[in-house]
Amino acid sequence: MESVPTSENSQPARLVVLVSGTGTNLQALIDAARKPGYGAEIVAVGADRPEIAGLERAQQAGIPTFVVAPNDFPNRADWDAALAAAVGEFDPDLVVLAGFMRLVGAKFLNKFGGRTINTHPALSPAFPGVNGPKDALEYGVKVTGATLFLVDEGVDTGMIIDQATVRVESEDDVNSLHEKIKQVERIMLVESVGRMVRNGWEIKDRWVKLQ
Ligand code: GRF
């Protein structure tokens, strides 16, 4: 059992958000964090590649950004250590992977395990990996959605914080389905992060309970 409130003494919790793409989940968090009482401040946005819309969104909001690109390192372990160091510079209470298309490694999890969360566009444990919406569509499921989880060393295997569902319709293609998923994903992300930073959470076995 564990309880980790992060925005104590009315100080907003410090969030570092990592992105790889368009950053609509990031934008939802930026918008939420502007509202009084949300309980979190985005202190930095990091990416694994330059020149992406996610970084631009951060810059437009006046949030510091950094890039730690795998190609600049001889191996994955060195990249992982550099990413952990870059995130550590901002002393986060919570790290949010919001469309960050890389697996973090042992060094990162040593430092930020238990307080790093990720969102996946499928209902775990079904359809892990980078093609969640496509795999769900091809399988023919009638309901899919998004899963918010605490990051562990596996691929989308971490303890589930929350899930949100959408119906798959016969006219859906991968893009329309992913867009539908992203709509509920953003709402779930904003709501769960807010509850986590304001009130903390408890874990019993694999059950994550937001307070
Ligand atoms: C989200 O659906 C996320 O779950 C997946 O990639 C998408 C990122 O969207 N890994 P955005 O960059 O937040 O718009």
PDB file of C-alpha atoms and ligand atoms in Angstrom:
ATOM      1  CA  MET A   1       0.000   0.000   0.000  1.00  0.00           C
ATOM      2  CA  GLU A   2       1.308   3.393  -0.919  1.00  0.00           C
ATOM      3  CA  SER A   3       0.049   6.945  -0.816  1.00  0.00           C
ATOM      4  CA  VAL A   4       1.742   9.713  -2.697  1.00  0.00           C
ATOM      5  CA  PRO A   5       0.121  13.146  -2.661  1.00  0.00           C
ATOM      6  CA  THR A   6       2.369  15.440  -4.638  1.00  0.00           C
ATOM      7  CA  SER A   7       0.835  18.899  -4.395  1.00  0.00           C
ATOM      8  CA  GLU A   8       1.169  19.437  -0.679  1.00  0.00           C
ATOM      9  CA  ASN A   9       1.132  22.791   1.125  1.00  0.00           C
ATOM     10  CA  SER A  10      -0.861  24.240  -1.803  1.00  0.00           C
ATOM     11  CA  GLN A  11       2.246  24.231  -3.984  1.00  0.00           C
ATOM     12  CA  PRO A  12       1.345  22.891  -7.435  1.00  0.00           C
ATOM     13  CA  ALA A  13       2.989  19.562  -8.238  1.00  0.00           C
ATOM     14  CA  ARG A  14       5.822  19.735 -10.757  1.00  0.00           C
ATOM     15  CA  LEU A  15       5.088  17.848 -13.981  1.00  0.00           C
ATOM     16  CA  VAL A  16       7.543  17.004 -16.725  1.00  0.00           C
ATOM     17  CA  VAL A  17       5.732  15.861 -19.877  1.00  0.00           C
ATOM     18  CA  LEU A  18       7.474  13.841 -22.593  1.00  0.00           C
ATOM     19  CA  VAL A  19       6.145  13.867 -26.177  1.00  0.00           C
ATOM     20  CA  SER A  20       7.026  12.561 -29.636  1.00  0.00           C
ATOM     21  CA  GLY A  21       4.327  14.015 -31.861  1.00  0.00           C
ATOM     22  CA  THR A  22       1.398  16.346 -32.159  1.00  0.00           C
ATOM     23  CA  GLY A  23       0.954  16.849 -28.438  1.00  0.00           C
ATOM     24  CA  THR A  24      -2.821  17.121 -28.106  1.00  0.00           C
ATOM     25  CA  ASN A  25      -2.629  15.300 -24.768  1.00  0.00           C
ATOM     26  CA  LEU A  26       0.062  17.755 -23.713  1.00  0.00           C
ATOM     27  CA  GLN A  27      -2.171  20.648 -24.793  1.00  0.00           C
ATOM     28  CA  ALA A  28      -5.014  19.306 -22.680  1.00  0.00           C
ATOM     29  CA  LEU A  29      -2.672  19.269 -19.680  1.00  0.00           C
ATOM     30  CA  ILE A  30      -1.357  22.764 -20.460  1.00  0.00           C
ATOM     31  CA  ASP A  31      -4.935  24.063 -20.574  1.00  0.00           C
ATOM     32  CA  ALA A  32      -5.908  22.255 -17.370  1.00  0.00           C
ATOM     33  CA  ALA A  33      -2.831  23.417 -15.463  1.00  0.00           C
ATOM     34  CA  ARG A  34      -3.742  27.050 -16.212  1.00  0.00           C
ATOM     35  CA  LYS A  35      -6.919  26.681 -14.202  1.00  0.00           C
ATOM     36  CA  PRO A  36      -6.701  27.663 -10.559  1.00  0.00           C
ATOM     37  CA  GLY A  37      -6.919  24.694  -8.242  1.00  0.00           C
ATOM     38  CA  TYR A  38      -5.816  22.080 -10.764  1.00  0.00           C
ATOM     39  CA  GLY A  39      -2.799  21.398  -8.590  1.00  0.00           C
ATOM     40  CA  ALA A  40      -0.062  20.943 -11.173  1.00  0.00           C
ATOM     41  CA  GLU A  41       2.417  23.057 -13.064  1.00  0.00           C
ATOM     42  CA  ILE A  42       4.167  21.795 -16.211  1.00  0.00           C
ATOM     43  CA  VAL A  43       7.765  22.734 -15.502  1.00  0.00           C
ATOM     44  CA  ALA A  44       9.249  21.271 -18.702  1.00  0.00           C
ATOM     45  CA  VAL A  45       8.383  19.367 -21.856  1.00  0.00           C
ATOM     46  CA  GLY A  46      10.907  16.929 -23.313  1.00  0.00           C
ATOM     47  CA  ALA A  47      10.994  15.050 -26.600  1.00  0.00           C
ATOM     48  CA  ASP A  48      12.979  12.371 -28.378  1.00  0.00           C
ATOM     49  CA  ARG A  49      13.102  14.411 -31.594  1.00  0.00           C
ATOM     50  CA  PRO A  50      13.217  18.111 -32.511  1.00  0.00           C
ATOM     51  CA  GLU A  51      10.729  20.150 -34.532  1.00  0.00           C
ATOM     52  CA  ILE A  52       7.502  18.492 -33.492  1.00  0.00           C
ATOM     53  CA  ALA A  53       4.200  20.156 -32.790  1.00  0.00           C
ATOM     54  CA  GLY A  54       4.343  19.033 -29.154  1.00  0.00           C
ATOM     55  CA  LEU A  55       7.464  21.134 -28.541  1.00  0.00           C
ATOM     56  CA  GLU A  56       5.897  24.111 -30.300  1.00  0.00           C
ATOM     57  CA  ARG A  57       2.846  23.894 -28.070  1.00  0.00           C
ATOM     58  CA  ALA A  58       5.113  24.010 -25.032  1.00  0.00           C
ATOM     59  CA  GLN A  59       7.117  26.941 -26.377  1.00  0.00           C
ATOM     60  CA  GLN A  60       3.938  28.863 -27.125  1.00  0.00           C
ATOM     61  CA  ALA A  61       2.867  28.305 -23.542  1.00  0.00           C
ATOM     62  CA  GLY A  62       6.225  29.566 -22.270  1.00  0.00           C
ATOM     63  CA  ILE A  63       7.276  26.158 -20.927  1.00  0.00           C
ATOM     64  CA  PRO A  64      10.978  25.193 -21.123  1.00  0.00           C
ATOM     65  CA  THR A  65      11.717  22.348 -23.568  1.00  0.00           C
ATOM     66  CA  PHE A  66      14.522  19.876 -24.158  1.00  0.00           C
ATOM     67  CA  VAL A  67      15.314  17.144 -26.681  1.00  0.00           C
ATOM     68  CA  VAL A  68      17.186  13.923 -25.934  1.00  0.00           C
ATOM     69  CA  ALA A  69      17.425  12.079 -29.264  1.00  0.00           C
ATOM     70  CA  PRO A  70      18.492   8.416 -29.347  1.00  0.00           C
ATOM     71  CA  ASN A  71      20.649   9.029 -32.436  1.00  0.00           C
ATOM     72  CA  ASP A  72      22.931  11.261 -30.398  1.00  0.00           C
ATOM     73  CA  PHE A  73      23.944   8.341 -28.147  1.00  0.00           C
ATOM     74  CA  PRO A  74      25.970   5.180 -28.811  1.00  0.00           C
ATOM     75  CA  ASN A  75      23.395   2.893 -27.217  1.00  0.00           C
ATOM     76  CA  ARG A  76      19.974   2.789 -25.596  1.00  0.00           C
ATOM     77  CA  ALA A  77      21.329   2.677 -22.039  1.00  0.00           C
ATOM     78  CA  ASP A  78      23.254   5.925 -22.544  1.00  0.00           C
ATOM     79  CA  TRP A  79      20.217   7.574 -24.098  1.00  0.00           C
ATOM     80  CA  ASP A  80      18.083   6.396 -21.186  1.00  0.00           C
ATOM     81  CA  ALA A  81      20.581   7.792 -18.661  1.00  0.00           C
ATOM     82  CA  ALA A  82      20.694  11.126 -20.500  1.00  0.00           C
ATOM     83  CA  LEU A  83      16.906  11.292 -20.589  1.00  0.00           C
ATOM     84  CA  ALA A  84      16.750  10.588 -16.856  1.00  0.00           C
ATOM     85  CA  ALA A  85      19.314  13.331 -16.211  1.00  0.00           C
ATOM     86  CA  ALA A  86      17.474  15.851 -18.405  1.00  0.00           C
ATOM     87  CA  VAL A  87      14.155  15.148 -16.697  1.00  0.00           C
ATOM     88  CA  GLY A  88      15.875  15.229 -13.285  1.00  0.00           C
ATOM     89  CA  GLU A  89      17.061  18.803 -13.937  1.00  0.00           C
ATOM     90  CA  PHE A  90      13.452  19.885 -13.470  1.00  0.00           C
ATOM     91  CA  ASP A  91      12.888  17.969 -10.242  1.00  0.00           C
ATOM     92  CA  PRO A  92       9.451  16.599 -11.170  1.00  0.00           C
ATOM     93  CA  ASP A  93       6.914  15.117  -8.797  1.00  0.00           C
ATOM     94  CA  LEU A  94       5.265  13.294 -11.679  1.00  0.00           C
ATOM     95  CA  VAL A  95       6.483  12.455 -15.202  1.00  0.00           C
ATOM     96  CA  VAL A  96       3.800  12.135 -17.874  1.00  0.00           C
ATOM     97  CA  LEU A  97       4.534  10.289 -21.104  1.00  0.00           C
ATOM     98  CA  ALA A  98       1.949  11.803 -23.446  1.00  0.00           C
ATOM     99  CA  GLY A  99       2.423  10.204 -26.842  1.00  0.00           C
ATOM    100  CA  PHE A 100       6.111   9.545 -26.116  1.00  0.00           C
ATOM    101  CA  MET A 101       6.946   6.749 -28.539  1.00  0.00           C
ATOM    102  CA  ARG A 102       9.945   5.254 -26.708  1.00  0.00           C
ATOM    103  CA  LEU A 103      10.379   2.793 -23.891  1.00  0.00           C
ATOM    104  CA  VAL A 104      12.197   4.249 -20.921  1.00  0.00           C
ATOM    105  CA  GLY A 105      14.837   1.975 -19.400  1.00  0.00           C
ATOM    106  CA  ALA A 106      16.313   0.907 -16.071  1.00  0.00           C
ATOM    107  CA  LYS A 107      18.151   4.154 -15.263  1.00  0.00           C
ATOM    108  CA  PHE A 108      15.031   6.191 -15.902  1.00  0.00           C
ATOM    109  CA  LEU A 109      12.820   3.888 -13.858  1.00  0.00           C
ATOM    110  CA  ASN A 110      15.344   3.817 -11.019  1.00  0.00           C
ATOM    111  CA  LYS A 111      14.856   7.534 -10.674  1.00  0.00           C
ATOM    112  CA  PHE A 112      11.234   8.023 -11.667  1.00  0.00           C
ATOM    113  CA  GLY A 113       9.607   4.599 -11.332  1.00  0.00           C
ATOM    114  CA  GLY A 114       6.321   4.738  -9.434  1.00  0.00           C
ATOM    115  CA  ARG A 115       5.752   8.333 -10.522  1.00  0.00           C
ATOM    116  CA  THR A 116       5.908   8.013 -14.297  1.00  0.00           C
ATOM    117  CA  ILE A 117       2.628   7.518 -16.115  1.00  0.00           C
ATOM    118  CA  ASN A 118       1.827   6.769 -19.738  1.00  0.00           C
ATOM    119  CA  THR A 119      -1.260   6.703 -21.858  1.00  0.00           C
ATOM    120  CA  HIS A 120      -1.933   3.987 -24.421  1.00  0.00           C
ATOM    121  CA  PRO A 121      -4.662   4.079 -27.089  1.00  0.00           C
ATOM    122  CA  ALA A 122      -6.143   0.639 -26.366  1.00  0.00           C
ATOM    123  CA  LEU A 123      -7.743  -1.163 -23.464  1.00  0.00           C
ATOM    124  CA  SER A 124      -4.866  -2.970 -21.737  1.00  0.00           C
ATOM    125  CA  PRO A 125      -3.997  -5.768 -21.540  1.00  0.00           C
ATOM    126  CA  ALA A 126      -5.293  -6.037 -25.134  1.00  0.00           C
ATOM    127  CA  PHE A 127      -3.291  -4.635 -28.029  1.00  0.00           C
ATOM    128  CA  PRO A 128      -0.052  -3.342 -26.468  1.00  0.00           C
ATOM    129  CA  GLY A 129       2.567  -1.605 -28.602  1.00  0.00           C
ATOM    130  CA  VAL A 130       2.562   1.160 -31.159  1.00  0.00           C
ATOM    131  CA  ASN A 131      -0.444   0.011 -33.244  1.00  0.00           C
ATOM    132  CA  GLY A 132      -3.186  -0.156 -30.615  1.00  0.00           C
ATOM    133  CA  PRO A 133      -6.011   1.361 -32.726  1.00  0.00           C
ATOM    134  CA  LYS A 134      -5.037  -0.621 -35.864  1.00  0.00           C
ATOM    135  CA  ASP A 135      -4.747  -3.893 -33.973  1.00  0.00           C
ATOM    136  CA  ALA A 136      -8.108  -3.368 -32.258  1.00  0.00           C
ATOM    137  CA  LEU A 137      -9.779  -2.530 -35.586  1.00  0.00           C
ATOM    138  CA  GLU A 138      -8.291  -5.558 -37.342  1.00  0.00           C
ATOM    139  CA  TYR A 139      -9.311  -7.854 -34.500  1.00  0.00           C
ATOM    140  CA  GLY A 140     -12.892  -6.651 -34.856  1.00  0.00           C
ATOM    141  CA  VAL A 141     -13.492  -5.596 -31.251  1.00  0.00           C
ATOM    142  CA  LYS A 142     -16.627  -3.543 -30.743  1.00  0.00           C
ATOM    143  CA  VAL A 143     -15.289  -1.555 -27.800  1.00  0.00           C
ATOM    144  CA  THR A 144     -11.803  -0.157 -27.360  1.00  0.00           C
ATOM    145  CA  GLY A 145     -10.366   2.927 -25.688  1.00  0.00           C
ATOM    146  CA  ALA A 146      -7.422   4.307 -23.788  1.00  0.00           C
ATOM    147  CA  THR A 147      -5.474   3.150 -20.742  1.00  0.00           C
ATOM    148  CA  LEU A 148      -3.536   5.309 -18.306  1.00  0.00           C
ATOM    149  CA  PHE A 149      -0.927   3.332 -16.385  1.00  0.00           C
ATOM    150  CA  LEU A 150       2.112   3.548 -14.146  1.00  0.00           C
ATOM    151  CA  VAL A 151       5.129   2.824 -16.322  1.00  0.00           C
ATOM    152  CA  ASP A 152       7.124  -0.334 -15.628  1.00  0.00           C
ATOM    153  CA  GLU A 153       9.805  -2.069 -17.673  1.00  0.00           C
ATOM    154  CA  GLY A 154       7.302  -3.777 -20.013  1.00  0.00           C
ATOM    155  CA  VAL A 155       5.437  -2.580 -23.092  1.00  0.00           C
ATOM    156  CA  ASP A 156       2.162  -1.094 -21.816  1.00  0.00           C
ATOM    157  CA  THR A 157       2.121  -3.580 -18.916  1.00  0.00           C
ATOM    158  CA  GLY A 158       2.129  -1.179 -15.957  1.00  0.00           C
ATOM    159  CA  MET A 159      -0.540  -1.019 -13.284  1.00  0.00           C
ATOM    160  CA  ILE A 160      -3.713   0.549 -14.633  1.00  0.00           C
ATOM    161  CA  ILE A 161      -4.733   3.931 -13.242  1.00  0.00           C
ATOM    162  CA  ASP A 162      -7.829   4.418 -15.378  1.00  0.00           C
ATOM    163  CA  GLN A 163      -9.420   3.394 -18.650  1.00  0.00           C
ATOM    164  CA  ALA A 164     -11.883   5.099 -20.987  1.00  0.00           C
ATOM    165  CA  THR A 165     -13.916   3.375 -23.683  1.00  0.00           C
ATOM    166  CA  VAL A 166     -15.230   4.135 -27.155  1.00  0.00           C
ATOM    167  CA  ARG A 167     -17.394   2.037 -29.468  1.00  0.00           C
ATOM    168  CA  VAL A 168     -15.930   0.879 -32.755  1.00  0.00           C
ATOM    169  CA  GLU A 169     -18.342   1.457 -35.636  1.00  0.00           C
ATOM    170  CA  SER A 170     -18.298  -0.361 -38.965  1.00  0.00           C
ATOM    171  CA  GLU A 171     -17.383   2.834 -40.802  1.00  0.00           C
ATOM    172  CA  ASP A 172     -14.305   3.480 -38.608  1.00  0.00           C
ATOM    173  CA  ASP A 173     -10.828   3.411 -40.101  1.00  0.00           C
ATOM    174  CA  VAL A 174      -7.598   3.585 -38.099  1.00  0.00           C
ATOM    175  CA  ASN A 175      -7.536   7.387 -38.131  1.00  0.00           C
ATOM    176  CA  SER A 176     -11.152   7.946 -37.151  1.00  0.00           C
ATOM    177  CA  LEU A 177     -10.888   5.346 -34.421  1.00  0.00           C
ATOM    178  CA  HIS A 178      -7.661   6.810 -33.033  1.00  0.00           C
ATOM    179  CA  GLU A 179      -9.205  10.309 -33.065  1.00  0.00           C
ATOM    180  CA  LYS A 180     -12.232   9.042 -31.123  1.00  0.00           C
ATOM    181  CA  ILE A 181      -9.918   7.353 -28.644  1.00  0.00           C
ATOM    182  CA  LYS A 182      -7.849  10.506 -28.237  1.00  0.00           C
ATOM    183  CA  GLN A 183     -10.936  12.496 -27.273  1.00  0.00           C
ATOM    184  CA  VAL A 184     -11.649  10.277 -24.276  1.00  0.00           C
ATOM    185  CA  GLU A 185      -7.943   9.789 -23.597  1.00  0.00           C
ATOM    186  CA  ARG A 186      -7.353  13.516 -23.062  1.00  0.00           C
ATOM    187  CA  ILE A 187     -10.273  13.825 -20.661  1.00  0.00           C
ATOM    188  CA  MET A 188      -9.099  10.791 -18.689  1.00  0.00           C
ATOM    189  CA  LEU A 189      -5.510  12.050 -18.572  1.00  0.00           C
ATOM    190  CA  VAL A 190      -6.436  15.504 -17.298  1.00  0.00           C
ATOM    191  CA  GLU A 191      -8.835  14.163 -14.705  1.00  0.00           C
ATOM    192  CA  SER A 192      -6.505  11.441 -13.414  1.00  0.00           C
ATOM    193  CA  VAL A 193      -3.402  13.624 -13.244  1.00  0.00           C
ATOM    194  CA  GLY A 194      -5.379  16.235 -11.330  1.00  0.00           C
ATOM    195  CA  ARG A 195      -6.596  13.678  -8.816  1.00  0.00           C
ATOM    196  CA  MET A 196      -3.133  12.147  -8.459  1.00  0.00           C
ATOM    197  CA  VAL A 197      -1.393  15.424  -7.722  1.00  0.00           C
ATOM    198  CA  ARG A 198      -4.101  16.812  -5.468  1.00  0.00           C
ATOM    199  CA  ASN A 199      -4.890  13.744  -3.404  1.00  0.00           C
ATOM    200  CA  GLY A 200      -2.335  11.022  -4.111  1.00  0.00           C
ATOM    201  CA  TRP A 201      -3.047   7.378  -4.789  1.00  0.00           C
ATOM    202  CA  GLU A 202      -2.850   3.980  -3.191  1.00  0.00           C
ATOM    203  CA  ILE A 203      -1.734   0.662  -4.594  1.00  0.00           C
ATOM    204  CA  LYS A 204      -2.859  -2.738  -3.368  1.00  0.00           C
ATOM    205  CA  ASP A 205      -1.585  -5.650  -5.423  1.00  0.00           C
ATOM    206  CA  ARG A 206      -2.160  -4.288  -8.941  1.00  0.00           C
ATOM    207  CA  TRP A 207      -5.100  -2.104  -7.981  1.00  0.00           C
ATOM    208  CA  VAL A 208      -4.388   1.631  -8.237  1.00  0.00           C
ATOM    209  CA  LYS A 209      -6.869   3.692  -6.280  1.00  0.00           C
ATOM    210  CA  LEU A 210      -6.988   7.425  -6.843  1.00  0.00           C
ATOM    211  CA  GLN A 211      -8.022   9.297  -3.736  1.00  0.00           C
TER     212      GLN A 211
HETATM  213  C1  GRF B   1      -2.050   9.113 -28.113  1.00  0.00           C
HETATM  214  O1  GRF B   1      -3.176   8.405 -28.559  1.00  0.00           O
HETATM  215  C2  GRF B   1      -1.161   8.242 -27.275  1.00  0.00           C
HETATM  216  O2  GRF B   1      -1.834   7.338 -26.485  1.00  0.00           O
HETATM  217  C3  GRF B   1      -0.391   7.521 -28.347  1.00  0.00           C
HETATM  218  O3  GRF B   1      -0.113   8.505 -29.299  1.00  0.00           O
HETATM  219  C4  GRF B   1      -1.129   9.502 -29.254  1.00  0.00           C
HETATM  220  C5  GRF B   1      -0.450  10.810 -29.015  1.00  0.00           C
HETATM  221  O4  GRF B   1      -1.282  11.872 -29.362  1.00  0.00           O
HETATM  222  N1  GRF B   1       0.762   6.858 -27.824  1.00  0.00           N
HETATM  223  P1  GRF B   1      -0.845  13.381 -29.085  1.00  0.00           P
HETATM  224  O5  GRF B   1       0.597  13.540 -29.545  1.00  0.00           O
HETATM  225  O6  GRF B   1      -1.003  13.633 -27.626  1.00  0.00           O
HETATM  226  O7  GRF B   1      -1.782  14.188 -29.923  1.00  0.00           O
END
